XYZ file of C-alpha atoms in Angstrom:
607
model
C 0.000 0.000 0.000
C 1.049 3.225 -0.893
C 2.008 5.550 1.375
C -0.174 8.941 1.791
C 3.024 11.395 1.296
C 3.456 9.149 -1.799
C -0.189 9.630 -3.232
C 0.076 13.337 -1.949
C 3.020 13.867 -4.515
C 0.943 12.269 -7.203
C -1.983 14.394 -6.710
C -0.316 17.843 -6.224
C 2.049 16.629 -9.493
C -1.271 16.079 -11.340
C -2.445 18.983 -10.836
C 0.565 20.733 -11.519
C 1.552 19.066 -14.321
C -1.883 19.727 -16.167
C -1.980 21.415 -19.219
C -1.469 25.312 -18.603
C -3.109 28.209 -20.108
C -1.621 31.820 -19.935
C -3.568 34.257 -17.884
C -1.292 36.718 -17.950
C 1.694 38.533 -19.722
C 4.044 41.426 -19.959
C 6.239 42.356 -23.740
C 8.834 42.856 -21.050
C 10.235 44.087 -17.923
C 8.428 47.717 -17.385
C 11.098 50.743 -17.714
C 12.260 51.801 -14.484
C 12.663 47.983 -13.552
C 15.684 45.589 -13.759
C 15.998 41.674 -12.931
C 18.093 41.760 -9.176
C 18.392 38.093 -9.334
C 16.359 35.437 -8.415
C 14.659 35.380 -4.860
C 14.977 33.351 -1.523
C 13.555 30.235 -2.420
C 11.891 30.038 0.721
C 10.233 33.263 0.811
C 6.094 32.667 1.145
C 3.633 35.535 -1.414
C 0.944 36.393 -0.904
C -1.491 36.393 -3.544
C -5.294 37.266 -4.701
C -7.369 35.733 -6.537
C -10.652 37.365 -8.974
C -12.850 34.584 -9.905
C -15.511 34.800 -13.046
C -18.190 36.257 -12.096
C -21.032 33.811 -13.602
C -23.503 36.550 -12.336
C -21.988 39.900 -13.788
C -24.941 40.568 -16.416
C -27.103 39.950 -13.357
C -25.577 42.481 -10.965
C -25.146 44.821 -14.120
C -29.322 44.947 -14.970
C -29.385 44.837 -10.862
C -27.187 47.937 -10.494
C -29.197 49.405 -13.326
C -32.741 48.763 -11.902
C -32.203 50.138 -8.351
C -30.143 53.394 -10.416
C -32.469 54.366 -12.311
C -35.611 56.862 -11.349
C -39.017 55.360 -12.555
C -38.414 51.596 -12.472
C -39.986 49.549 -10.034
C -36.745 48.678 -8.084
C -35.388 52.196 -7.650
C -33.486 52.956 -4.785
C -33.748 49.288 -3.293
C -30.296 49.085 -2.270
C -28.518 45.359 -1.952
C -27.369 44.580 1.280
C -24.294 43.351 1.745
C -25.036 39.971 1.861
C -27.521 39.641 -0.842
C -24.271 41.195 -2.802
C -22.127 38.504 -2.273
C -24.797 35.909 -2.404
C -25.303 37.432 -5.967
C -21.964 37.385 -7.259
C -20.119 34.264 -5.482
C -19.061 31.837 -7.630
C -20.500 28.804 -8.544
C -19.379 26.002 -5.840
C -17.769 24.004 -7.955
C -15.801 26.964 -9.431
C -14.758 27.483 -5.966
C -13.725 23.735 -5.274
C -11.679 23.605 -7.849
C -9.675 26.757 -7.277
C -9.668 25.304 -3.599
C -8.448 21.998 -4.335
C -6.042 23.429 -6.738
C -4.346 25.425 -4.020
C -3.939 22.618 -1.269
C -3.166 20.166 -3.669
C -0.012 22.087 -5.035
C 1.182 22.827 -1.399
C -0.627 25.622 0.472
C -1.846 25.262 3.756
C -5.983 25.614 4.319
C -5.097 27.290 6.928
C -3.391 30.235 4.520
C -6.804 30.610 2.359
C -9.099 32.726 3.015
C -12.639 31.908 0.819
C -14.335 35.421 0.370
C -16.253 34.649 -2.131
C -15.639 36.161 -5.610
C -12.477 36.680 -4.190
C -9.575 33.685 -2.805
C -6.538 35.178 -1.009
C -3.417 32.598 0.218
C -0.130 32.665 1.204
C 1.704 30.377 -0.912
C 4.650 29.376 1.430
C 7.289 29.420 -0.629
C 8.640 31.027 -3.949
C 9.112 27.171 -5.371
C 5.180 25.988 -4.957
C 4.755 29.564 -6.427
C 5.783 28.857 -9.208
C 5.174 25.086 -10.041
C 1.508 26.196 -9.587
C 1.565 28.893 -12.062
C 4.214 27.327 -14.746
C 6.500 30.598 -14.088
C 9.704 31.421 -12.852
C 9.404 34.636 -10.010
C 12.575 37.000 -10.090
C 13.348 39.685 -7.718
C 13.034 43.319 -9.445
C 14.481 46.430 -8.667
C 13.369 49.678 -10.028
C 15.649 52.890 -9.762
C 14.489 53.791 -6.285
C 16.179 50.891 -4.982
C 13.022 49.280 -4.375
C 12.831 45.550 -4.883
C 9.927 43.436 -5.772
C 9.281 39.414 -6.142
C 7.486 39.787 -10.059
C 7.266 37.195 -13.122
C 6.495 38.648 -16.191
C 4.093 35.994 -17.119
C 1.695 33.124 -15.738
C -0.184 30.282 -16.039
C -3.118 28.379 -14.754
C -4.172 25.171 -15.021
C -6.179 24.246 -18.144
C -9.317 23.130 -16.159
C -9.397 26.309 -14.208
C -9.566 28.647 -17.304
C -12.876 30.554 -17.576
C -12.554 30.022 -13.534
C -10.280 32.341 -12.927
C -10.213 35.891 -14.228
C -7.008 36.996 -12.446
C -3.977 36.686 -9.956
C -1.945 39.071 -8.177
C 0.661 40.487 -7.567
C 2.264 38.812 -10.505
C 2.405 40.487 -13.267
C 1.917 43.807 -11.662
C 5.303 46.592 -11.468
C 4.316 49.004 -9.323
C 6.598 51.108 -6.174
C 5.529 53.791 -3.451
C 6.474 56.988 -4.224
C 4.745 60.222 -3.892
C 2.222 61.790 -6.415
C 2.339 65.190 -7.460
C -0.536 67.679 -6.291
C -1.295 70.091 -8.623
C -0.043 73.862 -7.161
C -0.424 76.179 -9.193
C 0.539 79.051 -6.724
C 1.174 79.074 -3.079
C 1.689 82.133 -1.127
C 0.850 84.000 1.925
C -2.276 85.558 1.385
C -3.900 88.844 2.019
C -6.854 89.704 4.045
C -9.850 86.870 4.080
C -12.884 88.884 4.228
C -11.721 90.868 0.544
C -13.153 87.368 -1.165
C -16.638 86.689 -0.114
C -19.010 86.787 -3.072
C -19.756 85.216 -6.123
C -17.633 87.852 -8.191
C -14.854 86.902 -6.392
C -15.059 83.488 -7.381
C -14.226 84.794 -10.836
C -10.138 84.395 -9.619
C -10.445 82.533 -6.818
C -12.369 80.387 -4.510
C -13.762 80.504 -1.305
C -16.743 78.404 0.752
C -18.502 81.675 0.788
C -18.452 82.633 -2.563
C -18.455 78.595 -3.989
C -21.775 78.461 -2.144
C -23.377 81.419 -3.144
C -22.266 80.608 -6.951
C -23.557 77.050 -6.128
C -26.937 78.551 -4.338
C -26.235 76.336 -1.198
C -28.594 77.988 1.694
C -27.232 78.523 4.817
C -29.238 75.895 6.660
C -29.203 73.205 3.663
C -30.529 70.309 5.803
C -33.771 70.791 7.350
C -34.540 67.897 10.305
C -32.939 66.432 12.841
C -32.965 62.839 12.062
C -30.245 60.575 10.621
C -27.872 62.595 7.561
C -25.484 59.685 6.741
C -21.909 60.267 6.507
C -19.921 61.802 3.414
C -15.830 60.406 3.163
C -12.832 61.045 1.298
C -10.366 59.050 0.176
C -6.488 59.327 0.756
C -3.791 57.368 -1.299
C 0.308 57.975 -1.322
C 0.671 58.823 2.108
C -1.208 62.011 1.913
C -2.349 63.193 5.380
C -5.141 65.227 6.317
C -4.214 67.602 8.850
C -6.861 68.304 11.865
C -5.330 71.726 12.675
C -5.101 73.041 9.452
C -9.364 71.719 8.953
C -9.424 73.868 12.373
C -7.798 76.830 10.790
C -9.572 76.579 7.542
C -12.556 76.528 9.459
C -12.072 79.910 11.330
C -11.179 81.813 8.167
C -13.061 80.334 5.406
C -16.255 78.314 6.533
C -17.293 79.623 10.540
C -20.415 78.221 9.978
C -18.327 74.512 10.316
C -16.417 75.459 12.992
C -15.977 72.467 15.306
C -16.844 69.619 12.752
C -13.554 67.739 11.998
C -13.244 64.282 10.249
C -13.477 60.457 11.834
C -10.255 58.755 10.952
C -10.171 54.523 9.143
C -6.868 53.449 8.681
C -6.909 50.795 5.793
C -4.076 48.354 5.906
C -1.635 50.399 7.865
C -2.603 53.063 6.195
C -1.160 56.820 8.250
C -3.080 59.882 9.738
C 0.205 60.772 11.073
C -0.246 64.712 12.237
C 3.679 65.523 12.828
C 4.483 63.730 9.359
C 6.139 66.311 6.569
C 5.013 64.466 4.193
C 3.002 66.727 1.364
C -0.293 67.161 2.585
C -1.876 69.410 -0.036
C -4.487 66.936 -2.007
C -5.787 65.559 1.378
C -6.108 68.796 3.243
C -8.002 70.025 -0.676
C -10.232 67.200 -0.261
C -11.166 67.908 3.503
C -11.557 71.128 3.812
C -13.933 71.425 0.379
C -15.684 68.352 1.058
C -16.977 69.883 4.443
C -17.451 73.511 3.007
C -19.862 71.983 0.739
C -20.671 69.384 2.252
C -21.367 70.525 6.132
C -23.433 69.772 8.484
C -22.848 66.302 7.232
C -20.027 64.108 9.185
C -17.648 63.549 7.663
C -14.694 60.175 7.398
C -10.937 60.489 5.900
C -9.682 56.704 4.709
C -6.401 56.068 4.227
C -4.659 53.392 2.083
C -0.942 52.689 1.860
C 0.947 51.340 -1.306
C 0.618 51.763 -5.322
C -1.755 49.836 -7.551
C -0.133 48.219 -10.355
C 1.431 50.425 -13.651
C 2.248 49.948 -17.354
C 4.216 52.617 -17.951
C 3.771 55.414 -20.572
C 4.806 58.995 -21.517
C 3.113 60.433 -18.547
C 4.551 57.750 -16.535
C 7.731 56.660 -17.862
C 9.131 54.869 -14.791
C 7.598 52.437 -12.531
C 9.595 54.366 -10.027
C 7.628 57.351 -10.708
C 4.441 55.130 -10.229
C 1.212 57.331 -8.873
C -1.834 54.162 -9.680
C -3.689 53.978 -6.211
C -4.306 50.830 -4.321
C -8.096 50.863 -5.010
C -7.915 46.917 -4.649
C -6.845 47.043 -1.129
C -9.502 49.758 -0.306
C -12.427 48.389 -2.052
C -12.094 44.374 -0.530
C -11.915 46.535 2.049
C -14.582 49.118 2.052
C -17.134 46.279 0.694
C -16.557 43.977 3.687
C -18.441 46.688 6.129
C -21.560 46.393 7.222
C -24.379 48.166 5.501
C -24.001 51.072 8.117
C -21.094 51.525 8.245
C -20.688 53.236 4.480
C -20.368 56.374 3.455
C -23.310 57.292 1.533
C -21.086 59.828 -0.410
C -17.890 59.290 -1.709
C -15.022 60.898 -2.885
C -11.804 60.609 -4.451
C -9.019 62.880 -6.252
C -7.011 60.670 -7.733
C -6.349 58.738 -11.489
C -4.272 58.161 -14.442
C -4.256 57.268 -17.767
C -6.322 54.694 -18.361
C -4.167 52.342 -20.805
C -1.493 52.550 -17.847
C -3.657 50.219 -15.619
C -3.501 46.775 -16.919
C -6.815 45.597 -18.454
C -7.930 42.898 -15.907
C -7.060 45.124 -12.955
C -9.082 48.064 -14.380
C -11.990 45.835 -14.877
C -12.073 44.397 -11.749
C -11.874 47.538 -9.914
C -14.692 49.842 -12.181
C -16.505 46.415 -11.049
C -15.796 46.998 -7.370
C -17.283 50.703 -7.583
C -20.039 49.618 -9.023
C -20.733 47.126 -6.109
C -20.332 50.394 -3.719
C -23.219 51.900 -5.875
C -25.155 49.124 -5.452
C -25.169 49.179 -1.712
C -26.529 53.222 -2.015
C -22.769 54.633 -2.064
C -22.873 57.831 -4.556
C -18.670 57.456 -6.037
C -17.618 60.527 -7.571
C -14.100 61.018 -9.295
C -12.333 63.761 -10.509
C -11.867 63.588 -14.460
C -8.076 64.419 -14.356
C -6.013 67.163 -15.084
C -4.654 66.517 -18.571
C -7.172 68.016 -20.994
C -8.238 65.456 -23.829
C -4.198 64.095 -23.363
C -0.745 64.428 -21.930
C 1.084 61.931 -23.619
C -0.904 61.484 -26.574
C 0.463 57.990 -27.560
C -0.560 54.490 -26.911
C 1.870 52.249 -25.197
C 1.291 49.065 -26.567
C 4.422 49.251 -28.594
C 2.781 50.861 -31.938
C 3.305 54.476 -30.359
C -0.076 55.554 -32.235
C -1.157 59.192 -31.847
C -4.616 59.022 -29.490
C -6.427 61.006 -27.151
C -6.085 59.313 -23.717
C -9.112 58.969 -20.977
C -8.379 59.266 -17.652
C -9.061 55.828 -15.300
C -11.130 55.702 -12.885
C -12.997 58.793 -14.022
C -13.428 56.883 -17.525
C -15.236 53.418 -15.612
C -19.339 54.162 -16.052
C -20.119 52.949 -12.543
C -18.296 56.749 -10.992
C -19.406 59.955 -11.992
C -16.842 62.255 -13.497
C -16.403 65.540 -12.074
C -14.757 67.905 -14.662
C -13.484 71.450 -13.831
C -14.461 75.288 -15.000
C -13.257 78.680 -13.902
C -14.650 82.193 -13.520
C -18.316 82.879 -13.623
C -21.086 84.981 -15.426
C -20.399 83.284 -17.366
C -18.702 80.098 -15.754
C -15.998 78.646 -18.206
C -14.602 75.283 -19.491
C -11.002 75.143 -17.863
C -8.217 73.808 -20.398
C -6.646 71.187 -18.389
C -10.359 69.331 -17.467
C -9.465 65.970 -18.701
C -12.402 63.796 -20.866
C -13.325 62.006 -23.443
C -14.066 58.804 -24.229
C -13.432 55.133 -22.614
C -10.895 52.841 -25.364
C -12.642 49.902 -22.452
C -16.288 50.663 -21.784
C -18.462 50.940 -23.941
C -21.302 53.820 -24.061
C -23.701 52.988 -21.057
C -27.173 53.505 -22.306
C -28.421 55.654 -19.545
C -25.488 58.351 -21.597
C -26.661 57.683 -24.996
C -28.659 60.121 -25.826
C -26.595 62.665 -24.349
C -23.386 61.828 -25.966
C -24.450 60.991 -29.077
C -25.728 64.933 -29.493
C -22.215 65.823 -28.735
C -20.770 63.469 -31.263
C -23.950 64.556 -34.227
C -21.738 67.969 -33.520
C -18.393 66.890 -33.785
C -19.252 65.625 -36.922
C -15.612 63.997 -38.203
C -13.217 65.978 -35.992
C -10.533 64.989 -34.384
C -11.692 61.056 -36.279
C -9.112 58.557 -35.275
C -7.693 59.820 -32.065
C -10.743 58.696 -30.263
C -13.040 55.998 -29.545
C -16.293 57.143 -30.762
C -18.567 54.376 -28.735
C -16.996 54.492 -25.615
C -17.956 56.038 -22.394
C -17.841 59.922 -22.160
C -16.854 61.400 -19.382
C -16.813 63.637 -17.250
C -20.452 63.370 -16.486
C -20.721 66.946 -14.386
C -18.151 70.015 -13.350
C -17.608 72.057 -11.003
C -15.052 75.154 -10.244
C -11.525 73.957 -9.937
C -9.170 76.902 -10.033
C -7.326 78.840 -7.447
C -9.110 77.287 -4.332
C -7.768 79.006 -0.976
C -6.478 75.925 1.221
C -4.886 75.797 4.165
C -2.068 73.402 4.343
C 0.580 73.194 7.228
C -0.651 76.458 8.923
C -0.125 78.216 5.379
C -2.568 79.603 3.584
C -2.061 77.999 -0.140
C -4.102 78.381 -3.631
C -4.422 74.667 -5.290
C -6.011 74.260 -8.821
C -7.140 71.078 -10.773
C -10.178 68.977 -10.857
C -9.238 67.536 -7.472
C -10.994 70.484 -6.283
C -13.621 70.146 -8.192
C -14.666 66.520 -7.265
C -14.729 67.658 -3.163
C -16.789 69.937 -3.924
C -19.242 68.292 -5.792
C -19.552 65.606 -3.421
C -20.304 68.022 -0.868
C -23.427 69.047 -3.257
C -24.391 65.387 -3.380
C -23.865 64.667 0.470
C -26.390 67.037 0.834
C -28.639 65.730 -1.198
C -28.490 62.409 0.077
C -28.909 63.885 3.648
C -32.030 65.501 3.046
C -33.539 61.963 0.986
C -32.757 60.234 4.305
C -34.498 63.526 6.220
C -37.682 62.568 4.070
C -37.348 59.070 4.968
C -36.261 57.909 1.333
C -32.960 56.119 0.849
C -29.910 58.151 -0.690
C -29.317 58.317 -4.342
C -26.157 55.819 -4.958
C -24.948 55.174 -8.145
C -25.627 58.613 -10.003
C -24.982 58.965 -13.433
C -28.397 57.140 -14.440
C -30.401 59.704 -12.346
C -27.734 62.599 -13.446
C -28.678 61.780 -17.368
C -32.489 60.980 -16.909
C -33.421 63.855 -14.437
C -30.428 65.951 -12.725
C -28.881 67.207 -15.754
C -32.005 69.659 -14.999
C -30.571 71.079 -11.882
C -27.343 71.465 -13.384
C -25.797 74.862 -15.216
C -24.982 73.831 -18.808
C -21.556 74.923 -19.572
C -20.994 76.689 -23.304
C -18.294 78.585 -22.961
C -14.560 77.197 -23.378
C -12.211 74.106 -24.144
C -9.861 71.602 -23.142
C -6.218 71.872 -24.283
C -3.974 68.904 -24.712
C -1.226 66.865 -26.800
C 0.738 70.111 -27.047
C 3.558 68.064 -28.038
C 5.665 67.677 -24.583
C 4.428 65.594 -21.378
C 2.793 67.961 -18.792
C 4.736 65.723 -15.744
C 7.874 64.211 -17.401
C 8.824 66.539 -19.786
C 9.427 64.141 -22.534
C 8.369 65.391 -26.320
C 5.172 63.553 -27.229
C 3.151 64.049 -30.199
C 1.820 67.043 -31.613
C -1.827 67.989 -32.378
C -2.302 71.543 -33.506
C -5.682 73.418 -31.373
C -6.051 70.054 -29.646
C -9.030 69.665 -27.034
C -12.909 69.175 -27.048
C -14.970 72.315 -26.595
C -17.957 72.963 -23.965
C -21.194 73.072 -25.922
C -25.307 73.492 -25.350
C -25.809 70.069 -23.458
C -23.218 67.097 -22.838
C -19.378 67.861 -23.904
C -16.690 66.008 -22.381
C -15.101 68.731 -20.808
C -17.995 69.969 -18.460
C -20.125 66.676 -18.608
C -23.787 67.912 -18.092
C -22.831 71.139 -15.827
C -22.390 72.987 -12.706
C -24.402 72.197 -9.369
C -27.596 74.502 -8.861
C -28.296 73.312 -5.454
C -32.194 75.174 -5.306
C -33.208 72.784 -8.349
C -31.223 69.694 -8.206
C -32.820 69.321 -4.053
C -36.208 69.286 -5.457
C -35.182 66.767 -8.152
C -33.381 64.399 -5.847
C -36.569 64.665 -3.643
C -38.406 63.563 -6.395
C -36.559 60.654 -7.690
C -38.480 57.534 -7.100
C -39.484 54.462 -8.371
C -43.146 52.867 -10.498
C -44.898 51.592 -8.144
C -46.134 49.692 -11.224
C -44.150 46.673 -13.214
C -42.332 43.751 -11.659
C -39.107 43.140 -10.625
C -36.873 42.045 -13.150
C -34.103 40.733 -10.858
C -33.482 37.434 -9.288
C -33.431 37.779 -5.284
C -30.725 36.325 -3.645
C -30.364 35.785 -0.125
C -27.018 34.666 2.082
C-alpha cells in the first residue's frame, strides 16, 4: 500500500503538471525595472485571486434597476449579503480553485474563501511557481526598491474561464509620492476681501463657492439621521486636523468644530507631525466639508501603489502614482451596511491604458458594487485636458487622445473642472473624453451621441467614438484658498472640483434620508435621466492637450495643432452635463423615485 506522502506527490504533481493556459503577460520588464536576481527560495507571497463572475450581467441589470428613477426597483439598495450571495461563484468553481491550491502545497489554513475573491499565502517562492508554470525574479526599479514579479503566468487548463485573475504577478508598481497640482502658493492677504460670487471669478472661497452654487445657509432641514460623506487618501497624503481647524475659522465659521473620523486601511497613516506633502488631502477635507457641512464627515487612508504599465506620462515604474483601489475596495465592501459612506469621494487617477486591463476591470466592477449598496462614487476627471502623452503604449506608439481611469469606468461619476463665472468657463486642463474599455452605457446615450452629431468627423481617429464619455458633471476647480501646514495655499485642478461636488451630493443624500427615502447611490443614471435639470450647462470654453511635450515628465510627445474638445449646449466632455444649482437639483433628488407599477426584473438572492 502506498504511502499517503506518496499519493500526496501524485496528486499535487497532477495537478501541476496539467496542461497550462496563460492568464497573464508582460512584452517585457516595465522601464524603471531591472531583474536583481532570483529570490529566496523560501520566501512565502501572498497572492489574490478574482474569480468569473457567472452573475456579472445579473448584478449589471441589478445595479441598473435600483439606479435608475421610474423603475420599479429604484433605490432598493442590496445589502451586503444579498451582494455577495449574488456574485459568489459557482461552488464548484470554488472547489476547484480550492483543491487546486492545497493540492499544489498551500496550507488551508493560509486561504481565506471570500467569495468572488480567494486570497493565500503560498509558502514558498518554489510551490509559487510550479503552480503557475513561471519562474518569479526579484526586481528592482531605480528607487532601490525591490519586488518578487514574473512577467508571465499560467493556470491550469481546467481552471480557465474560472479564474479571471492573480496578483501580484504580473503587476510593477513602487511607493512613491504623487504630485498635487499647485499652481501658486503664497501668503495671502486679508480673508474677508473674497466673499461673493464675483470673487469666485479668480479665486475660490466656501462663501463665494456656495453662493455661486446657491447652497442655503441651513441646507438640511430635520434632525434625524444625515449619513456620513468620506474622502479618500492614497500615497501617504495626510489630512491635517489643525489646518481643517484653521480653515474653518477663516473660510467656513459656519463649520467650525466639525472635523473628520479617521479609518486606517491596511496600515494606512493619519500621522499629524508627518512632513510628508499634505496638499491633495487637506483640498479634499476642507472642500468636502465647506460643501458638504453639516454632514459628518470620514478620511480613509490606504498605503501602497496599484499596479502600472508605464507610458509617456509615466515613464518609470519608479515614478508610479496608480492607487491601491484593490486594497480599499475588498476593504470598504466587507463593512456592514451602516457603516458606508453614503457619499464618496476621491481625487485621484491616471491614464487609463497605464492600468492593466484585468485590474481596471475588476476595480470599475468593485465601484459599481459600492453603488449598489446606495454609495454615490464621484471622481475627478483628471487634469490633462483630452491628453498628456498622446500615444498608446502598446508598442505601436499611435497618436490618441487618452481617458483618464477611474474617471473613464461608467459605474463613478466624473467631475470635470471650469473657472470664472457669469459666465462660468470650461477650464483647459479638465481631462475627458471617451473610454478605449467601456463601452457607451445607455443611460449616456442620448446625451453623448448629441455631442458626437456635432463633432461631426473631428478629431476622427484619435478617439473611440462608442466608448464612455466622461466627465459626467463640473464644477469650479481653479485657485481654491487651502490651508495646508498652517499656510494659507491656492491649489487648482479637478481635485478640487470633485470635493466639492460631493459636498453638493452629500447634501442631497442627507435631506432623501431627512424625508425618509434612501440616498441616491450610483448617479450617473439619475444625473442623465433627471439631474442634468438642476445642473448649469456649460458653453463657454475648451480643453487643451497633446501640445507636443508631457505635462509631468517633460518628454516630447506628439503634436496635435488646437487640440481639445470644446464645452457646448448640453453634454461635452469637458464639463459633462454642468455645474451644481443646489435650489433645483434638491427638489429633483426629492423627487426621484421608483413605479410603483411593473415587476421586478431581478433574481433575489439571499445569504
Amino acid at each position: 500500500m502506498r504511502s499517503s506522502t506518496v499519493l500526496f506527490a501524485i496528486a499535487a504533481a497532477s495537478v501541476i503538471d496539467a496542461a497550462a493556459v496563460q492568464l497573464d503577460s508582460l512584452r517585457e520588464v516595465p522601464e524603471g525595472w531591472a531583474a536583481a536576481g532570483h529570490p529566496d527560495p523560501s520566501t512565502p507571497i501572498f497572492f489574490r485571486i478574482a474569480m468569473t463572475q457567472p452573475n456579472q450581467g445579473l448584478f449589471e441589470q441589478t445595479l441598473s434597476d435600483i439606479s435608475t428613477p421610474g423603475h420599479a426597483r429604484y433605490g432598493q439598495h442590496l445589502k451586503r449579503d444579498q451582494l455577495k450571495a449574488m456574485l459568489r461563484p459557482a461552488a464548484d468553481a470554488t472547489a476547484a480553485v480550492m483543491s487546486w491550491l492545497t493540492d499544489a502545497g498551500v496550507s488551508p489554513e493560509a486561504i481565506e474563501d471570500d467569495g468572488e475573491w480567494i486570497n493565500f499565502v503560498a509558502p514558498n517562492v518554489t510551490v509559487a511557481e510550479k503552480m503557475m508554470d513561471t519562474e518569479f525574479g526579484t526586481y528592482k526599479n531605480d528607487a532601490g526598491v525591490k519586488r518578487i514579479r514574473t512577467l508571465h503566468y499560467s493556470i491550469p487548463e481546467n481552471l480557465h474561464g474560472l479564474v479571471d485573475m492573480i496578483q501580484p504577478t504580473t503587476r510593477f508598481g513602487q511607493i512613491r509620492a504623487q504630485r498635487t497640482t499647485y499652481f501658486s502658493k503664497s501668503i495671502l492677504g486679508q480673508v474677508g476681501e473674497l466673499t461673493d460670487a464675483v470673487n469666485c471669478k479668480t479665486s475660490i472661497t466656501p462663501s463665494c463657492l456656495r453662493t455661486l452654487y446657491k447652497v442655503p445657509t441651513n441646507p438640511v432641514n430635520g434632525t434625524g439621521a444625515t449619513g456620513f460623506m468620506a474622502f479618500n487618501n492614497f500615497l501617504e497624503q495626510v489630512p491635517r486636523f489643525n489646518d481643517l481647524k484653521a480653515f474653518e475659522a477663516e473660510y467656513a465659521p459656519y463649520a467650525n468644530g466639525q472635523s473628520f473620523n479617521t479609518v486606517s486601511i491596511n496600515g494606512g497613516t493619519f500621522d499629524q507631525s508627518s512632513q510628508a506633502d499634505s496638499g491633495e488631502a487637506n483640498l479634499d477635507a476642507q472642500y468636502l466639508l465647506a460643501l458638504g457641512a453639516p454632514v459628518k464627515m470620514t478620511a480613509y487612508s490606504t498605503p501602497g501603489r496599484g499596479p502600472l504599465i508605464p507610458d509617456l506620462d509615466q515613464p518609470d515604474a519608479s515614478n508610479s502614482g496608480n492607487e491601491p483601489y484593490l486594497d480599499f475596495l475588498n476593504y470598504m465592501l466587507a463593512l456592514p451596511d451602516n457603516q458606508l459612506p453614503h457619499t464618496l469621494s476621491t481625487s485621484y487617477g491616471e491614464d487609463e491604458q497605464s492600468v492593466p486591463l484585468s485590474y481596471r476591470l475588476n476595480v470599475c466592477n468593485l465601484f459599481g458594487q459600492l453603488g449598489a449598496r446606495g454609495v454615490s462614487v464621484l471622481f475627478s476627471s483628471g487634469d490633462t485636458g483630452c491628453g498628456a502623452a498622446c500615444q498608446t503604449n502598446d508598442g505601436k506608439n499611435t497618436t490618441r487622445f487618452l481617458p483618464i481611469f477611474p474617471a473613464s469606468c461608467p459605474y463613478v461619476t466624473a467631475v470635470g473642472g471650469t473657472y470664472s463665472t457669469a459666465p462660468e468657463r470650461a477650464i483647459g486642463f479638465s481631462s475627458g473624453g471617451f473610454s478605449d474599455t467601456w463601452a457607451r452605457p445607455t443611460w449616456q446615450n442620448a446625451a453623448v451621441s448629441g455631442y458626437l452629431n456635432q463633432l461631426g468627423n473631428t478629431w476622427a481617429g484619435l478617439y473611440n467614438r462608442t466608448g464612455r464619455g466622461f466627465p459626467d458633471v463640473a464644477a469650479q476647480s481653479s485657485n481654491f484658498h487651502v490651508i495646508d501646514k498652517q499656510t494659507e495655499a491656492q491649489l487648482s485642478g479637478t481635485s478640487a472640483s470633485a470635493p466639492a461636488f460631493a459636498g453638493i451630493i452629500s447634501l442631497l443624500n442627507a435631506n432623501r434620508l431627512q424625508a425618509g427615502k434612501p440616498p441616491l447611490g450610483f448617479l450617473n443614471p439619475w444625473i442623465y435621466s433627471a439631474g442634468y435639470k438642476g445642473l448649469v450647462d456649460i458653453t463657454n470654453g475648451k480643453s487643451t492637450g497633446c501640445t507636443g511635450r508631457d505635462q509631468y515628465s517633460g518628454l516630447p510627445t506628439p503634436y496635435v495643432p488646437n487640440a481639445g474638445w470644446s464645452a457646448v449646449t448640453g453634454w461635452d466632455p469637458v464639463t459633462g452635463h454642468g455645474t451644481p444649482d443646489y435650489s433645483k437639483l434638491l427638489p429633483l433628488a426629492l423627487s426621484a423615485s421608483g413605479s410603483s407599477k411593473g415587476k421586478r426584473t431581478a433574481i433575489e438572492f439571499e445569504a
